XYZ file of C-alpha atoms in Angstrom:
287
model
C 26.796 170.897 29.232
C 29.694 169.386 29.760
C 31.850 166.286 28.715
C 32.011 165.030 31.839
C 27.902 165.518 32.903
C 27.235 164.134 30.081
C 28.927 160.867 30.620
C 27.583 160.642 33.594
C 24.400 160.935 32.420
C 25.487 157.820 30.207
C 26.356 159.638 26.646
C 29.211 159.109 24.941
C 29.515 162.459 23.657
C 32.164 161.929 21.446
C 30.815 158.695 20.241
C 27.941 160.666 18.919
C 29.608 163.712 17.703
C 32.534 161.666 15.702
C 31.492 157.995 15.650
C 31.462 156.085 12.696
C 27.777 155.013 12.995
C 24.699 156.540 11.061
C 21.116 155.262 10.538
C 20.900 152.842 7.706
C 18.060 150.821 6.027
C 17.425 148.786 9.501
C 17.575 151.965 11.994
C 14.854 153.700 9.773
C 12.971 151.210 9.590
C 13.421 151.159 13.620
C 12.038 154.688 13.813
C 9.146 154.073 11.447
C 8.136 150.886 13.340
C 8.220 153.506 16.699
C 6.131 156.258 14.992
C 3.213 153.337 13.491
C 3.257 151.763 17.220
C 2.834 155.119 19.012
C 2.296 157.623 16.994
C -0.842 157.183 14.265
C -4.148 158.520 14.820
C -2.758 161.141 17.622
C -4.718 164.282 17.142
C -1.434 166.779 16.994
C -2.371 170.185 18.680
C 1.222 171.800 18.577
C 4.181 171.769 16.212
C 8.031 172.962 17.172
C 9.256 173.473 13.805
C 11.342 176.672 14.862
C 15.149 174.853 13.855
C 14.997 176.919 10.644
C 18.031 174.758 9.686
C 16.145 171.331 10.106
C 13.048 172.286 8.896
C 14.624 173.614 5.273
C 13.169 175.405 3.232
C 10.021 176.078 4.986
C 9.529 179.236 6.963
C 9.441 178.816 10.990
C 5.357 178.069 11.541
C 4.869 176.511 8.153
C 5.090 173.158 8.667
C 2.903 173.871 12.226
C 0.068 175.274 10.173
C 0.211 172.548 7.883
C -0.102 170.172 10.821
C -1.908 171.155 13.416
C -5.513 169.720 13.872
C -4.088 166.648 11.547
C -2.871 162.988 12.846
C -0.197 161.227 11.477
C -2.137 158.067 9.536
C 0.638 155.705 8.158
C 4.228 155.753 8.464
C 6.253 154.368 5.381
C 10.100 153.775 4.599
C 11.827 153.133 1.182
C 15.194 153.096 1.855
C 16.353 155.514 4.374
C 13.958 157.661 3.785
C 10.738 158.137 5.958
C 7.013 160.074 5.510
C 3.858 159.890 7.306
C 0.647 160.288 5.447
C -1.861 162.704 7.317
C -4.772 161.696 5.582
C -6.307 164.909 3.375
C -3.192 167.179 4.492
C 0.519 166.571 3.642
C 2.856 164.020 3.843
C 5.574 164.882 6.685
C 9.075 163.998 5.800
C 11.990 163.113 8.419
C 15.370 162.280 7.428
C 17.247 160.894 10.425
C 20.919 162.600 9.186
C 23.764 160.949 11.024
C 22.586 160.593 14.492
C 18.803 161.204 14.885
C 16.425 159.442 16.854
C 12.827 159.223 16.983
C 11.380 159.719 20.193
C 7.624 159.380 21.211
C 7.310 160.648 24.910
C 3.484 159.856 26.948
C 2.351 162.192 29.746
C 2.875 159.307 32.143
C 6.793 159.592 31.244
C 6.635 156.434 29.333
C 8.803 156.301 25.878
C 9.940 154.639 22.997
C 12.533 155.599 20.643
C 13.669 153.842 16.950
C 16.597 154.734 14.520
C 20.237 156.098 15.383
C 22.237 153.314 17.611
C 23.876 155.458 20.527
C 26.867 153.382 21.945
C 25.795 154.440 25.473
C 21.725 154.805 24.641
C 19.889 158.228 25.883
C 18.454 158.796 29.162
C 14.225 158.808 29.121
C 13.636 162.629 29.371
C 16.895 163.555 28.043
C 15.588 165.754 25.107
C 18.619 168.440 24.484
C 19.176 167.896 20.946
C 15.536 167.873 20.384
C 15.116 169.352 16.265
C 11.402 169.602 15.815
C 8.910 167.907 17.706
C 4.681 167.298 17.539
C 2.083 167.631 20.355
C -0.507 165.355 20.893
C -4.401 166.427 22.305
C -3.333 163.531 24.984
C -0.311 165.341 25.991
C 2.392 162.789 24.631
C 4.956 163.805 22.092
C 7.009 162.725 19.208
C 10.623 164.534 18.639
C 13.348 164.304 16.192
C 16.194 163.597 18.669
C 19.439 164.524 16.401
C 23.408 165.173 18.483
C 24.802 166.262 14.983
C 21.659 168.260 13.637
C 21.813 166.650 10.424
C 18.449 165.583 10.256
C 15.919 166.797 8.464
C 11.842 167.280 8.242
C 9.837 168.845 5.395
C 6.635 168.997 3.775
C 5.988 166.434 0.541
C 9.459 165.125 0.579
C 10.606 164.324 -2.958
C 10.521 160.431 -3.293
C 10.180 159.797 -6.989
C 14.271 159.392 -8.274
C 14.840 156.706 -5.046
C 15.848 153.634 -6.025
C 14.138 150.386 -5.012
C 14.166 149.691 -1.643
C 16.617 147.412 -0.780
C 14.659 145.058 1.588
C 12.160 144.355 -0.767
C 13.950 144.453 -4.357
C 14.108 141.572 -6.595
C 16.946 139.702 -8.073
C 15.802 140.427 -11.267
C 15.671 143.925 -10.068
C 18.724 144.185 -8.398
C 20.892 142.894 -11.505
C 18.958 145.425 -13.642
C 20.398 148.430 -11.117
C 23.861 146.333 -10.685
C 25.422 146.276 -13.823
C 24.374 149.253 -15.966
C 28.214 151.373 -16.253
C 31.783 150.749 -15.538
C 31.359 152.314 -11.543
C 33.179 149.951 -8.439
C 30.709 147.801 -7.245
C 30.623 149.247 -3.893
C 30.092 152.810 -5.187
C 26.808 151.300 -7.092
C 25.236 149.837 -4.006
C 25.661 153.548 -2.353
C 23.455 155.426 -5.583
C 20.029 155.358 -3.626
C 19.065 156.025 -7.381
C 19.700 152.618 -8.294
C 19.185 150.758 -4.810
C 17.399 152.986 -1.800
C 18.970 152.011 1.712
C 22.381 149.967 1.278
C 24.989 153.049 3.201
C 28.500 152.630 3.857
C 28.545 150.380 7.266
C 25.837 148.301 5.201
C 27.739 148.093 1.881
C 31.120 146.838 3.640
C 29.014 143.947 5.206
C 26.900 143.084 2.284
C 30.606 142.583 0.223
C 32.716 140.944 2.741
C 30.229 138.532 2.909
C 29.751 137.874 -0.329
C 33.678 137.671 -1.316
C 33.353 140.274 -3.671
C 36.442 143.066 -3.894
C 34.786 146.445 -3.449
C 36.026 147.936 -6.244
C 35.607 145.274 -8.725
C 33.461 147.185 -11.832
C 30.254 146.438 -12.247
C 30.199 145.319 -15.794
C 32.440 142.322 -14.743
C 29.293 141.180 -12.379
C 27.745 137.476 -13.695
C 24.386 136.705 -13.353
C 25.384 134.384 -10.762
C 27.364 137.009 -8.630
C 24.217 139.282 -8.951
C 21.917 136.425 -7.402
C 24.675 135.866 -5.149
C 24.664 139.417 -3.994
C 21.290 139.149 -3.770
C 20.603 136.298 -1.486
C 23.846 137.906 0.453
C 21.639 141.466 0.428
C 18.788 140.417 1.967
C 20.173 138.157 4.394
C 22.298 140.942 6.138
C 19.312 143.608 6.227
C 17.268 140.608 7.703
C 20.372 140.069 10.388
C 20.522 143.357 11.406
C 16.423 144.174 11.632
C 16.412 140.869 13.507
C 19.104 142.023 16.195
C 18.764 145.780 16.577
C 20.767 147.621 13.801
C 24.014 147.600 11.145
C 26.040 147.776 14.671
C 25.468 143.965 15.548
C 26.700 142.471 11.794
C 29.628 140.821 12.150
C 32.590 143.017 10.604
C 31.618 146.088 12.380
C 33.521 145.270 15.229
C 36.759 144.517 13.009
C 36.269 147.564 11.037
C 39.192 150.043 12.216
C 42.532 150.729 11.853
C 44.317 147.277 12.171
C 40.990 145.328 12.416
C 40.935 141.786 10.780
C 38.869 139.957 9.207
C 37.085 137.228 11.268
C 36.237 135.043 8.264
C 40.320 134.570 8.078
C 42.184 136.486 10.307
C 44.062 138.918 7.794
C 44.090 142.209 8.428
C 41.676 144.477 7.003
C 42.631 146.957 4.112
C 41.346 150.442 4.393
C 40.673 152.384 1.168
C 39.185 154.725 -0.668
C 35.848 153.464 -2.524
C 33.081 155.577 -4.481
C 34.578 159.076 -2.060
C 33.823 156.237 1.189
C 35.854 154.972 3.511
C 36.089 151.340 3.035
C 37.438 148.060 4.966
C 38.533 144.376 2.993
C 39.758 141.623 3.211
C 42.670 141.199 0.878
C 42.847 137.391 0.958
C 38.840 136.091 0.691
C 37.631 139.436 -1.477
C 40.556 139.565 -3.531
C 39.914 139.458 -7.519
Protein backbone atom coordinates (compact mmCIF):
# COMPACT_ATOMS: atom_id res chain seq x y z
CA UNK A 1 0.00 0.00 0.00
CA UNK A 2 0.99 3.12 -0.52
CA UNK A 3 1.99 6.43 1.31
CA UNK A 4 -0.45 8.26 -0.13
CA UNK A 5 -3.66 5.49 0.38
CA UNK A 6 -2.69 5.26 3.43
CA UNK A 7 -3.11 8.81 4.44
CA UNK A 8 -6.06 8.88 3.03
CA UNK A 9 -7.24 6.26 4.86
CA UNK A 10 -6.16 8.56 7.90
CA UNK A 11 -2.55 6.91 8.91
CA UNK A 12 0.26 8.70 9.35
CA UNK A 13 2.51 6.21 8.05
CA UNK A 14 5.53 7.74 8.91
CA UNK A 15 4.31 8.79 12.25
CA UNK A 16 4.03 5.16 13.02
CA UNK A 17 7.01 3.80 11.35
CA UNK A 18 9.53 6.63 12.90
CA UNK A 19 7.59 8.50 15.60
CA UNK A 20 8.87 9.02 18.83
CA UNK A 21 5.89 7.42 20.67
CA UNK A 22 5.73 3.80 22.21
CA UNK A 23 3.30 2.18 24.71
CA UNK A 24 4.20 2.98 28.24
CA UNK A 25 2.76 2.07 31.72
CA UNK A 26 -0.71 4.01 30.81
CA UNK A 27 -1.15 2.55 27.07
CA UNK A 28 -0.81 -1.06 28.55
CA UNK A 29 -2.80 -0.61 30.92
CA UNK A 30 -5.23 0.80 28.00
CA UNK A 31 -5.00 -2.53 26.21
CA UNK A 32 -5.51 -4.65 29.31
CA UNK A 33 -8.58 -2.57 30.35
CA UNK A 34 -9.85 -3.45 26.38
CA UNK A 35 -9.08 -7.22 26.64
CA UNK A 36 -11.01 -7.50 30.58
CA UNK A 37 -14.04 -5.37 28.96
CA UNK A 38 -14.33 -7.52 25.80
CA UNK A 39 -12.43 -10.17 25.85
CA UNK A 40 -12.79 -12.67 29.18
CA UNK A 41 -14.84 -15.64 29.21
CA UNK A 42 -14.89 -15.81 25.14
CA UNK A 43 -14.72 -19.43 24.26
CA UNK A 44 -11.60 -19.05 21.59
CA UNK A 45 -12.13 -21.61 18.67
CA UNK A 46 -9.15 -20.39 16.39
CA UNK A 47 -5.65 -19.05 16.94
CA UNK A 48 -3.37 -17.09 14.09
CA UNK A 49 -0.13 -17.54 15.64
CA UNK A 50 1.66 -18.12 12.15
CA UNK A 51 4.16 -14.60 12.54
CA UNK A 52 6.95 -17.01 13.54
CA UNK A 53 8.80 -13.75 14.40
CA UNK A 54 6.07 -12.48 16.94
CA UNK A 55 5.21 -15.52 18.34
CA UNK A 56 9.14 -16.38 19.43
CA UNK A 57 10.20 -19.15 20.28
CA UNK A 58 7.22 -21.23 19.83
CA UNK A 59 6.69 -23.24 16.70
CA UNK A 60 3.78 -21.92 14.21
CA UNK A 61 0.49 -23.94 15.83
CA UNK A 62 1.89 -24.09 19.31
CA UNK A 63 0.50 -21.45 20.95
CA UNK A 64 -3.06 -22.44 18.87
CA UNK A 65 -3.02 -25.85 20.48
CA UNK A 66 -2.36 -24.46 23.70
CA UNK A 67 -5.38 -22.21 23.25
CA UNK A 68 -7.95 -23.40 21.53
CA UNK A 69 -11.11 -24.65 23.46
CA UNK A 70 -9.71 -22.18 26.43
CA UNK A 71 -11.10 -18.46 27.34
CA UNK A 72 -9.07 -15.83 28.37
CA UNK A 73 -10.15 -15.42 32.39
CA UNK A 74 -8.26 -12.30 33.76
CA UNK A 75 -6.11 -9.88 32.17
CA UNK A 76 -3.22 -8.40 34.40
CA UNK A 77 -0.40 -5.65 33.86
CA UNK A 78 2.79 -4.98 35.97
CA UNK A 79 4.51 -2.54 34.27
CA UNK A 80 4.43 -2.80 30.60
CA UNK A 81 4.03 -6.04 30.57
CA UNK A 82 0.65 -7.92 29.99
CA UNK A 83 -0.78 -11.86 30.50
CA UNK A 84 -4.10 -13.33 30.55
CA UNK A 85 -4.80 -16.23 32.80
CA UNK A 86 -6.83 -19.08 30.95
CA UNK A 87 -7.91 -20.76 33.86
CA UNK A 88 -6.29 -24.62 33.98
CA UNK A 89 -4.21 -23.85 30.63
CA UNK A 90 -1.44 -21.20 30.21
CA UNK A 91 -0.96 -17.82 30.77
CA UNK A 92 -0.80 -15.86 27.25
CA UNK A 93 1.76 -13.17 27.10
CA UNK A 94 1.58 -9.92 24.74
CA UNK A 95 4.15 -7.37 24.67
CA UNK A 96 2.86 -4.35 22.76
CA UNK A 97 6.69 -3.45 21.18
CA UNK A 98 6.72 0.08 19.86
CA UNK A 99 3.50 0.48 18.13
CA UNK A 100 0.99 -2.34 18.90
CA UNK A 101 -2.50 -2.15 19.52
CA UNK A 102 -5.01 -4.34 20.92
CA UNK A 103 -7.93 -4.78 18.94
CA UNK A 104 -11.17 -6.75 19.85
CA UNK A 105 -13.41 -6.85 16.63
CA UNK A 106 -17.55 -8.28 17.15
CA UNK A 107 -19.33 -9.91 14.20
CA UNK A 108 -21.63 -6.90 14.13
CA UNK A 109 -18.37 -4.75 13.11
CA UNK A 110 -18.32 -3.16 16.44
CA UNK A 111 -14.64 -2.56 18.09
CA UNK A 112 -12.55 -1.42 20.68
CA UNK A 113 -8.94 -1.01 20.74
CA UNK A 114 -6.35 -0.02 23.95
CA UNK A 115 -2.50 0.64 23.98
CA UNK A 116 -0.23 2.32 21.18
CA UNK A 117 -1.41 6.19 20.61
CA UNK A 118 -1.54 6.55 16.65
CA UNK A 119 -1.29 10.37 15.84
CA UNK A 120 -3.98 9.86 13.15
CA UNK A 121 -5.94 6.69 15.02
CA UNK A 122 -6.75 3.42 12.74
CA UNK A 123 -9.68 2.95 10.66
CA UNK A 124 -12.40 0.14 12.27
CA UNK A 125 -11.59 -2.86 9.95
CA UNK A 126 -8.25 -1.71 9.08
CA UNK A 127 -6.35 -4.91 10.23
CA UNK A 128 -3.00 -4.96 7.87
CA UNK A 129 -0.46 -5.16 10.44
CA UNK A 130 -2.45 -7.70 12.20
CA UNK A 131 0.56 -10.12 14.29
CA UNK A 132 -1.46 -12.87 15.84
CA UNK A 133 -4.95 -12.82 16.52
CA UNK A 134 -7.81 -15.23 18.60
CA UNK A 135 -11.27 -16.42 17.42
CA UNK A 136 -14.12 -16.40 19.43
CA UNK A 137 -17.22 -19.34 19.25
CA UNK A 138 -19.35 -15.89 18.79
CA UNK A 139 -17.42 -14.89 15.84
CA UNK A 140 -15.66 -11.68 17.35
CA UNK A 141 -11.93 -11.38 17.51
CA UNK A 142 -9.04 -10.04 19.40
CA UNK A 143 -5.66 -9.07 17.32
CA UNK A 144 -2.33 -7.77 18.13
CA UNK A 145 -2.40 -4.73 15.79
CA UNK A 146 1.57 -3.84 15.56
CA UNK A 147 2.98 -1.11 12.23
CA UNK A 148 6.62 -1.90 13.45
CA UNK A 149 6.19 -5.74 14.33
CA UNK A 150 7.88 -5.37 17.49
CA UNK A 151 5.43 -6.89 19.52
CA UNK A 152 5.42 -9.89 20.96
CA UNK A 153 3.09 -12.98 22.34
CA UNK A 154 4.25 -16.17 24.09
CA UNK A 155 3.31 -18.83 26.32
CA UNK A 156 4.15 -18.33 30.38
CA UNK A 157 5.92 -15.11 29.86
CA UNK A 158 8.75 -14.74 32.37
CA UNK A 159 7.54 -12.16 35.04
CA UNK A 160 9.57 -12.93 38.11
CA UNK A 161 12.95 -10.29 37.72
CA UNK A 162 10.20 -7.16 36.93
CA UNK A 163 10.42 -4.61 39.13
CA UNK A 164 7.47 -3.19 41.08
CA UNK A 165 4.98 -1.78 39.17
CA UNK A 166 5.18 1.67 39.07
CA UNK A 167 1.48 2.67 39.62
CA UNK A 168 1.19 0.87 42.62
CA UNK A 169 4.80 1.02 44.37
CA UNK A 170 5.38 2.55 47.64
CA UNK A 171 7.55 5.33 48.75
CA UNK A 172 9.21 3.21 50.93
CA UNK A 173 9.57 1.00 47.99
CA UNK A 174 10.52 3.28 45.53
CA UNK A 175 13.56 4.78 47.66
CA UNK A 176 14.64 1.16 48.30
CA UNK A 177 14.95 0.68 44.16
CA UNK A 178 16.16 4.55 43.86
CA UNK A 179 19.26 4.78 45.47
CA UNK A 180 21.08 1.43 45.51
CA UNK A 181 24.52 2.40 42.95
CA UNK A 182 26.14 5.39 41.51
CA UNK A 183 23.74 5.09 37.94
CA UNK A 184 22.00 8.78 36.57
CA UNK A 185 18.83 8.97 38.00
CA UNK A 186 17.03 8.80 34.83
CA UNK A 187 18.82 5.61 33.72
CA UNK A 188 17.43 3.99 37.20
CA UNK A 189 13.82 4.80 36.56
CA UNK A 190 14.30 2.93 32.97
CA UNK A 191 15.71 -0.72 34.86
CA UNK A 192 12.14 -2.41 34.84
CA UNK A 193 14.27 -4.52 37.38
CA UNK A 194 14.09 -1.96 39.88
CA UNK A 195 10.75 -0.06 38.82
CA UNK A 196 8.36 -1.99 36.03
CA UNK A 197 6.68 0.67 33.62
CA UNK A 198 8.46 4.24 33.90
CA UNK A 199 9.96 4.32 29.69
CA UNK A 200 11.65 7.11 28.18
CA UNK A 201 8.59 9.64 27.20
CA UNK A 202 7.48 8.75 30.93
CA UNK A 203 10.87 9.26 32.64
CA UNK A 204 11.44 12.84 30.93
CA UNK A 205 7.99 13.90 32.42
CA UNK A 206 8.27 12.32 35.77
CA UNK A 207 11.89 14.57 36.11
CA UNK A 208 10.99 17.79 34.60
CA UNK A 209 8.40 17.88 36.90
CA UNK A 210 10.03 17.16 39.73
CA UNK A 211 13.17 19.63 39.06
CA UNK A 212 15.47 16.96 39.20
CA UNK A 213 18.62 16.98 36.47
CA UNK A 214 18.45 13.64 34.69
CA UNK A 215 21.66 12.66 35.24
CA UNK A 216 22.11 13.58 38.75
CA UNK A 217 23.48 9.99 40.52
CA UNK A 218 21.40 8.29 42.47
CA UNK A 219 23.35 8.08 45.63
CA UNK A 220 23.04 11.94 45.92
CA UNK A 221 19.00 11.30 46.18
CA UNK A 222 17.56 12.52 49.96
CA UNK A 223 14.87 10.93 51.46
CA UNK A 224 12.96 13.91 50.73
CA UNK A 225 13.74 13.96 46.89
CA UNK A 226 12.72 10.20 46.89
CA UNK A 227 9.17 11.10 48.45
CA UNK A 228 9.25 13.92 46.20
CA UNK A 229 9.73 11.73 43.21
CA UNK A 230 7.29 9.75 44.49
CA UNK A 231 4.30 11.91 44.93
CA UNK A 232 5.68 13.44 41.38
CA UNK A 233 5.52 9.48 40.03
CA UNK A 234 2.26 8.75 40.68
CA UNK A 235 0.73 11.90 39.88
CA UNK A 236 1.93 11.82 36.16
CA UNK A 237 0.88 8.00 35.57
CA UNK A 238 -2.51 9.15 37.17
CA UNK A 239 -2.48 12.30 34.49
CA UNK A 240 -1.90 10.37 31.69
CA UNK A 241 -4.43 7.15 32.57
CA UNK A 242 -6.87 9.96 33.32
CA UNK A 243 -6.51 11.65 29.74
CA UNK A 244 -5.65 8.90 27.28
CA UNK A 245 -1.83 8.19 27.31
CA UNK A 246 2.05 9.63 27.94
CA UNK A 247 1.07 11.79 24.64
CA UNK A 248 -1.25 14.32 26.60
CA UNK A 249 1.54 15.18 29.66
CA UNK A 250 2.62 18.36 29.33
CA UNK A 251 6.36 18.37 27.93
CA UNK A 252 5.63 16.05 25.17
CA UNK A 253 4.66 18.64 22.99
CA UNK A 254 7.99 20.71 23.78
CA UNK A 255 10.08 17.73 23.44
CA UNK A 256 12.07 18.24 20.00
CA UNK A 257 14.73 19.86 18.57
CA UNK A 258 14.45 23.55 19.82
CA UNK A 259 11.43 22.78 22.10
CA UNK A 260 11.23 24.79 25.44
CA UNK A 261 10.30 24.28 28.43
CA UNK A 262 6.78 25.57 29.37
CA UNK A 263 7.47 25.74 33.11
CA UNK A 264 10.08 28.71 32.00
CA UNK A 265 10.48 29.20 28.58
CA UNK A 266 14.25 28.06 28.10
CA UNK A 267 15.01 25.95 25.62
CA UNK A 268 15.21 22.38 26.11
CA UNK A 269 18.65 20.49 26.21
CA UNK A 270 18.87 17.28 24.34
CA UNK A 271 21.28 14.61 25.62
CA UNK A 272 22.38 11.49 26.00
CA UNK A 273 21.01 9.67 29.32
CA UNK A 274 21.28 5.83 30.40
CA UNK A 275 21.87 5.02 26.00
CA UNK A 276 18.19 7.38 25.80
CA UNK A 277 17.50 10.24 24.21
CA UNK A 278 16.68 12.81 26.70
CA UNK A 279 15.09 16.52 26.89
CA UNK A 280 15.82 19.29 30.12
CA UNK A 281 15.49 22.09 31.21
CA UNK A 282 18.80 23.69 31.99
CA UNK A 283 17.51 26.49 34.22
CA UNK A 284 14.62 24.69 36.72
CA UNK A 285 16.48 20.96 36.60
CA UNK A 286 19.81 22.25 36.84
CA UNK A 287 22.03 20.83 39.90
Amino acid sequence: MSRALARCQGIDVEQLLTGPTLPELPEVESARAVIERAALGRRIVAVDDTDSYVCRPHLTGQIATALTGRALTVAHRRGKALWCDTATGPLLGIHLGMSGKIVIADPDGTEVDGGDYWEFGRRPGDFRWSRFSLTFADGGMLRLVDPRRLGRVRLDPPLDDLGPDAATISAAELTSALRRGHAPLKARLLDQHALAGVGNLLADEILWRAAIDPARPVNTLTEADCHQLHQVLRETIGDALRDGGVHTLTLMPHRRAGGHCPRDGAELRRTTVGGRTTFWCPVHQAR
